[in-house]
Tab-separated table of C-alpha atoms in Angstrom:
chain	number	residue	atom	x	y	z
A	693	MET	CA	0.000	0.000	0.000
A	694	ILE	CA	1.388	3.401	-1.010
A	695	ASP	CA	1.604	5.896	1.871
A	696	LEU	CA	0.116	9.208	0.743
A	697	ASP	CA	2.232	11.170	3.232
A	698	ALA	CA	5.308	9.579	1.642
A	699	VAL	CA	4.051	10.659	-1.781
A	700	ARG	CA	3.739	14.210	-0.452
A	701	ALA	CA	7.313	14.012	0.796
A	702	LEU	CA	8.570	12.829	-2.605
A	703	ARG	CA	6.671	15.616	-4.342
A	704	ALA	CA	8.277	18.105	-1.941
A	705	VAL	CA	11.715	16.794	-2.926
A	706	GLN	CA	10.739	17.219	-6.569
A	707	ASP	CA	9.525	20.783	-5.981
A	708	HIS	CA	12.498	21.926	-3.870
A	709	GLY	CA	15.371	19.957	-5.329
A	710	THR	CA	16.868	18.552	-2.123
A	711	VAL	CA	15.749	16.497	0.850
A	712	VAL	CA	16.846	19.301	3.180
A	713	ALA	CA	14.763	21.913	1.352
A	714	ALA	CA	11.794	19.532	1.218
A	715	ALA	CA	12.039	19.033	4.971
A	716	GLU	CA	12.069	22.793	5.587
A	717	ALA	CA	9.024	23.262	3.325
A	718	THR	CA	6.962	20.470	4.893
A	719	GLY	CA	7.938	20.966	8.522
A	720	TYR	CA	9.447	17.486	8.869
A	721	THR	CA	13.039	16.694	9.795
A	722	THR	CA	15.466	15.746	7.038
A	723	SER	CA	15.633	12.240	8.482
A	724	ALA	CA	11.843	11.896	8.427
A	725	VAL	CA	11.643	12.893	4.745
A	726	SER	CA	14.418	10.445	3.869
A	727	GLN	CA	12.638	7.646	5.724
A	728	GLN	CA	9.338	8.433	3.979
A	729	VAL	CA	10.990	8.244	0.559
A	730	LYS	CA	12.757	4.979	1.461
A	731	ARG	CA	9.479	3.505	2.691
A	732	LEU	CA	7.893	4.509	-0.594
A	733	GLU	CA	10.723	2.869	-2.558
A	734	ARG	CA	10.188	-0.367	-0.623
A	735	ALA	CA	6.446	-0.232	-1.281
A	736	VAL	CA	6.812	0.096	-5.056
A	737	GLY	CA	10.021	-1.915	-5.348
A	738	LEU	CA	11.721	0.703	-7.503
A	739	PRO	CA	14.344	3.435	-6.998
A	740	LEU	CA	12.702	6.856	-6.852
A	741	LEU	CA	15.729	9.086	-6.159
A	742	GLU	CA	19.281	9.003	-7.440
A	743	ARG	CA	22.221	10.940	-6.094
A	744	VAL	CA	23.910	13.516	-8.349
A	745	GLY	CA	26.908	15.166	-6.729
A	746	ARG	CA	25.727	16.407	-3.338
A	747	GLY	CA	22.096	16.537	-4.375
A	748	VAL	CA	19.415	14.157	-5.585
A	749	ILE	CA	17.111	13.972	-8.587
A	750	LEU	CA	14.008	11.911	-9.187
A	751	THR	CA	14.324	8.845	-11.353
A	752	GLU	CA	11.871	8.290	-14.187
A	753	HIS	CA	9.855	6.098	-11.798
A	754	GLY	CA	9.914	8.872	-9.194
A	755	ARG	CA	8.657	11.482	-11.659
A	756	ARG	CA	5.875	9.178	-12.825
A	757	LEU	CA	4.834	8.472	-9.252
A	758	CYS	CA	4.770	12.196	-8.461
A	759	ASP	CA	2.549	12.915	-11.461
A	760	SER	CA	0.135	10.066	-10.741
A	761	GLY	CA	0.320	10.620	-6.999
A	762	GLY	CA	-0.695	14.247	-7.437
A	763	GLU	CA	-3.895	13.130	-9.137
A	764	VAL	CA	-4.573	10.666	-6.307
A	765	LEU	CA	-3.961	13.310	-3.642
A	766	ARG	CA	-6.364	15.710	-5.346
A	767	ALA	CA	-8.996	12.965	-5.601
A	768	VAL	CA	-8.650	12.138	-1.894
A	769	GLU	CA	-8.857	15.837	-1.063
A	770	GLN	CA	-12.039	16.162	-3.111
A	771	VAL	CA	-13.613	13.166	-1.340
A	772	GLU	CA	-12.754	14.607	2.079
A	773	ALA	CA	-14.196	17.999	1.147
A	774	GLY	CA	-17.385	16.365	-0.153
A	775	LEU	CA	-17.840	14.322	3.016
A	776	GLN	CA	-17.431	17.386	5.222
A	777	ALA	CA	-19.831	19.360	3.041
A	778	ALA	CA	-22.423	16.601	3.210
A	779	ALA	CA	-22.122	16.536	7.000
A	780	ASP	CA	-22.155	20.357	7.076
A	781	ARG	CA	-19.131	20.317	9.393
A	782	VAL	CA	-16.355	22.887	9.605
A	783	VAL	CA	-13.546	20.891	11.165
A	784	GLY	CA	-9.827	20.176	10.909
A	785	GLU	CA	-6.847	22.350	10.101
A	786	LEU	CA	-6.857	24.908	7.318
A	787	SER	CA	-3.437	26.175	6.226
A	788	VAL	CA	-3.318	29.695	4.801
A	789	ALA	CA	-0.403	31.510	3.144
A	790	ALA	CA	-0.658	35.242	2.546
A	791	PHE	CA	1.535	38.254	1.832
A	792	SER	CA	2.433	40.351	4.868
A	793	THR	CA	-0.065	43.195	4.581
A	794	ALA	CA	-2.891	40.728	3.880
A	795	LEU	CA	-2.031	38.815	7.043
A	796	ARG	CA	-2.137	42.051	9.012
A	797	GLY	CA	-4.950	43.913	7.276
A	798	LEU	CA	-7.212	41.147	5.957
A	799	VAL	CA	-6.724	37.744	7.617
A	800	ALA	CA	-5.987	38.756	11.211
A	801	PRO	CA	-9.120	40.945	11.592
A	802	VAL	CA	-11.464	38.036	10.711
A	803	ALA	CA	-9.568	35.041	12.118
A	804	ARG	CA	-10.774	35.399	15.707
A	805	ASP	CA	-14.467	35.582	14.756
A	806	VAL	CA	-14.135	32.610	12.392
A	807	LEU	CA	-12.509	30.462	15.083
A	808	ARG	CA	-15.054	31.575	17.663
A	809	THR	CA	-17.927	30.639	15.340
A	810	TRP	CA	-16.353	27.323	14.325
A	811	PRO	CA	-14.478	25.990	17.389
A	812	ASP	CA	-13.542	22.700	15.660
A	813	LEU	CA	-11.595	24.591	12.994
A	814	ARG	CA	-7.870	25.309	13.354
A	815	LEU	CA	-5.984	27.863	11.274
A	816	ARG	CA	-2.285	27.648	10.430
A	817	LEU	CA	-1.096	30.971	9.000
A	818	SER	CA	2.166	31.722	7.237
A	819	GLU	CA	3.634	34.602	5.243
A	820	SER	CA	4.812	34.186	1.659
A	821	GLU	CA	5.397	36.228	-1.468
A	822	PRO	CA	2.635	36.188	-4.140
A	823	TRP	CA	4.467	33.967	-6.637
A	824	GLN	CA	5.465	31.581	-3.849
A	825	THR	CA	1.861	31.465	-2.635
A	826	VAL	CA	0.665	30.314	-6.060
A	827	GLU	CA	3.212	27.475	-5.959
A	828	LEU	CA	2.246	26.482	-2.408
A	829	VAL	CA	-1.446	26.225	-3.268
A	830	ALA	CA	-0.872	24.500	-6.612
A	831	ALA	CA	1.413	21.894	-5.030
A	832	GLY	CA	-1.026	21.169	-2.190
A	833	ARG	CA	1.256	22.476	0.546
A	834	VAL	CA	-1.306	25.031	1.764
A	835	ASP	CA	-5.086	24.976	1.438
A	836	LEU	CA	-5.754	28.651	0.811
A	837	GLY	CA	-3.534	31.407	-0.517
A	838	ILE	CA	-3.982	35.167	-0.447
A	839	THR	CA	-1.987	36.838	-3.195
A	840	HIS	CA	-2.131	39.988	-5.273
A	841	SER	CA	-1.626	41.126	-8.824
A	842	TRP	CA	-0.463	44.626	-9.780
A	843	GLY	CA	-1.950	46.034	-12.972
A	844	THR	CA	-0.253	44.442	-15.957
A	845	VAL	CA	2.439	42.621	-13.918
A	846	PRO	CA	1.612	38.972	-14.737
A	847	LEU	CA	0.722	36.347	-12.150
A	848	SER	CA	0.458	32.904	-13.746
A	849	ILE	CA	-2.066	30.624	-12.029
A	850	PRO	CA	-2.480	26.915	-12.963
A	851	GLU	CA	-5.809	25.609	-14.246
A	852	HIS	CA	-6.423	23.390	-11.199
A	853	VAL	CA	-6.380	26.451	-8.915
A	854	ASP	CA	-9.540	28.491	-8.348
A	855	VAL	CA	-9.254	32.276	-8.157
A	856	ARG	CA	-11.628	34.467	-6.154
A	857	PRO	CA	-11.204	38.262	-6.185
A	858	LEU	CA	-11.409	39.703	-2.687
A	859	ARG	CA	-10.822	43.434	-3.063
A	860	GLU	CA	-8.775	46.142	-4.727
A	861	ASP	CA	-6.038	47.926	-2.827
A	862	ARG	CA	-4.345	51.167	-3.798
A	863	ALA	CA	-0.814	52.314	-2.950
A	864	ASP	CA	0.132	55.903	-2.149
A	865	LEU	CA	3.377	57.790	-2.331
A	866	VAL	CA	4.576	58.319	1.245
A	867	VAL	CA	6.924	61.261	1.839
A	868	PRO	CA	8.242	63.183	4.868
A	869	ALA	CA	6.024	66.071	5.903
A	870	GLY	CA	8.612	68.586	4.683
A	871	HIS	CA	8.959	67.060	1.217
A	872	PRO	CA	8.018	69.348	-1.750
A	873	LEU	CA	5.269	66.878	-2.784
A	874	ALA	CA	3.737	66.655	0.704
A	875	THR	CA	1.170	69.380	-0.067
A	876	ALA	CA	0.170	67.980	-3.485
A	877	HIS	CA	-3.418	66.838	-4.025
A	878	GLU	CA	-2.084	64.034	-6.231
A	879	VAL	CA	1.097	63.307	-8.149
A	880	ARG	CA	1.734	61.800	-11.580
A	881	ALA	CA	4.101	58.850	-11.865
A	882	ALA	CA	6.111	60.829	-14.448
A	883	ASP	CA	6.924	63.375	-11.747
A	884	LEU	CA	8.574	60.714	-9.572
A	885	VAL	CA	11.323	59.472	-11.876
A	886	ASP	CA	14.007	61.542	-10.153
A	887	GLU	CA	13.064	60.517	-6.605
A	888	SER	CA	15.206	58.288	-4.381
A	889	TRP	CA	13.156	55.250	-3.426
A	890	VAL	CA	12.814	52.974	-0.442
A	891	ALA	CA	11.410	49.766	-1.936
A	892	THR	CA	10.965	46.035	-1.506
A	893	PRO	CA	13.858	43.845	-2.731
A	894	GLU	CA	14.322	42.826	-6.350
A	895	GLY	CA	12.205	39.844	-7.356
A	896	THR	CA	9.184	40.909	-5.306
A	897	ILE	CA	5.960	41.750	-7.103
A	898	CYS	CA	5.790	45.220	-5.499
A	899	ARG	CA	9.259	46.005	-6.851
A	900	GLU	CA	8.197	44.719	-10.281
A	901	TRP	CA	5.325	47.204	-10.262
A	902	LEU	CA	7.617	50.092	-9.316
A	903	VAL	CA	9.902	49.171	-12.223
A	904	HIS	CA	6.904	48.889	-14.541
A	905	MET	CA	5.532	52.267	-13.440
A	906	HIS	CA	8.840	53.947	-14.271
A	907	ALA	CA	9.252	52.036	-17.541
A	908	LEU	CA	6.038	53.628	-18.804
A	909	HIS	CA	7.971	56.910	-18.682
A	910	ARG	CA	11.236	55.452	-20.037
A	911	ALA	CA	12.973	55.492	-16.689
A	912	ARG	CA	14.146	53.143	-13.966
A	913	PRO	CA	13.536	53.755	-10.265
A	914	ARG	CA	16.566	54.872	-8.279
A	915	VAL	CA	16.246	52.531	-5.301
A	916	VAL	CA	18.616	53.565	-2.541
A	917	HIS	CA	17.283	51.412	0.317
A	918	GLU	CA	15.485	48.063	0.402
A	919	SER	CA	13.160	46.508	2.960
A	920	ALA	CA	10.510	43.821	2.642
A	921	GLU	CA	8.568	45.338	5.548
A	922	PHE	CA	6.459	48.416	4.865
A	923	ASP	CA	6.737	49.550	8.496
A	924	ALA	CA	10.514	49.610	8.057
A	925	GLN	CA	10.077	51.555	4.823
A	926	LEU	CA	7.987	54.141	6.667
A	927	ALA	CA	10.733	54.498	9.266
A	928	LEU	CA	13.301	55.129	6.531
A	929	VAL	CA	11.038	57.690	4.857
A	930	ARG	CA	10.486	59.354	8.220
A	931	ALA	CA	14.264	59.658	8.534
A	932	GLY	CA	14.375	61.510	5.209
A	933	LEU	CA	16.194	58.703	3.391
A	934	GLY	CA	13.803	58.462	0.452
A	935	VAL	CA	10.170	58.096	-0.583
A	936	ALA	CA	8.114	54.907	-0.739
A	937	LEU	CA	5.081	53.452	-2.501
A	938	VAL	CA	3.039	51.854	0.276
A	939	PRO	CA	-0.306	50.015	-0.076
A	940	ARG	CA	-3.205	51.197	2.046
A	941	MET	CA	-4.327	47.747	3.224
A	942	GLY	CA	-2.555	46.822	6.430
A	943	ARG	CA	-0.621	50.099	6.459
A	944	SER	CA	0.192	51.401	9.914
A	945	GLU	CA	-1.416	54.722	10.807
A	946	LEU	CA	0.801	57.510	9.557
A	947	THR	CA	2.257	59.857	12.117
A	948	ALA	CA	2.219	63.629	11.632
A	949	ASP	CA	5.702	63.593	10.117
A	950	LEU	CA	4.580	61.444	7.156
A	951	VAL	CA	2.174	62.280	4.323
A	952	ALA	CA	0.454	59.910	1.861
A	953	VAL	CA	-0.131	61.384	-1.596
A	954	PRO	CA	-2.318	59.609	-4.215
A	955	VAL	CA	-0.506	58.625	-7.434
A	956	VAL	CA	-2.091	58.795	-10.893
A	957	ASP	CA	-1.087	57.988	-14.465
A	958	PRO	CA	-0.999	55.126	-13.711
A	959	VAL	CA	-2.850	54.553	-10.449
A	960	PRO	CA	-0.897	51.894	-8.509
A	961	THR	CA	-3.712	49.422	-7.834
A	962	ARG	CA	-3.393	45.769	-6.923
A	963	GLU	CA	-6.112	43.150	-6.982
A	964	VAL	CA	-6.146	40.943	-3.898
A	965	LEU	CA	-6.983	37.338	-4.797
A	966	ALA	CA	-7.819	34.175	-2.874
A	967	LEU	CA	-6.489	30.913	-4.322
A	968	SER	CA	-7.632	27.378	-3.565
A	969	ARG	CA	-7.515	24.102	-5.431
A	970	VAL	CA	-10.487	23.006	-7.531
A	971	SER	CA	-10.508	19.783	-5.497
A	972	MET	CA	-11.435	21.825	-2.385
A	973	ARG	CA	-14.434	23.643	-3.834
A	974	GLU	CA	-16.816	21.768	-1.529
A	975	SER	CA	-14.703	22.257	1.593
A	976	PRO	CA	-16.795	23.979	4.301
A	977	ALA	CA	-13.610	25.267	5.984
A	978	VAL	CA	-12.447	26.986	2.803
A	979	ARG	CA	-15.930	28.364	2.224
A	980	VAL	CA	-16.386	29.949	5.660
A	981	LEU	CA	-12.976	31.624	5.598
A	982	LEU	CA	-13.481	32.913	2.040
A	983	ASP	CA	-16.877	34.298	2.999
A	984	ALA	CA	-15.357	36.056	6.014
A	985	LEU	CA	-12.558	37.543	3.905
A	986	THR	CA	-15.015	38.770	1.275
A	987	CYS	CA	-17.322	40.596	3.706
């Protein structure tokens, strides 16, 4: 009999490239992942991993098992969701991955009421970047993902993942109170090309939008400081070290020494999306949390 948890472990090795990385992603120890894969190899009687240098790769048998096993895991997930829906029960653990401001400004405000209403439900929350969240949901490593898409910056979502729009969120230019733009009613993106920016690191979707916004005016942003945390960005702006583009959702209340100015042409707007697998459409736990997030 094939152990489905062992199949999940093998798929994690396939996704992350090493047993160590798979262990970190799944929350198991490296030894536990290795034992699960070995148990799976004994069950099927075939080698599933082969060592290459200091790493491992899946054999042809391993890749085939991962592909077929993924279909089995989705089928089991669909059966479980259907059973819970038929019993009208909201039970078990629901894992949720979301970007930082969504955790603070969207998930946290509703989590307590959801858990109070459904005491048999447990939530496991984690922070991840939008592209990473898509991968986590698609691979079955989290049940629900909260991500966002900025304007024309692409976010590729697999066909077996459902997408539910939650809300739109707008970002403002944040400047020190003494900045020349602090008294402006609004500011055009073209007027910001010479500013020194405090921004998220390269590779993040917020940084991609900042680059895109400047590219529309044949420029590149001059990023002088980087921070993944918007609160840290606000502190740097407060110190006069640059300006920042900060979303409104989850943004800390601005003190008197900071000013938020709306940006136009283009308006920096992101669509906040909830992702879940098609196989979990009937899940009551997914449904109640989605409904709470949409209200």
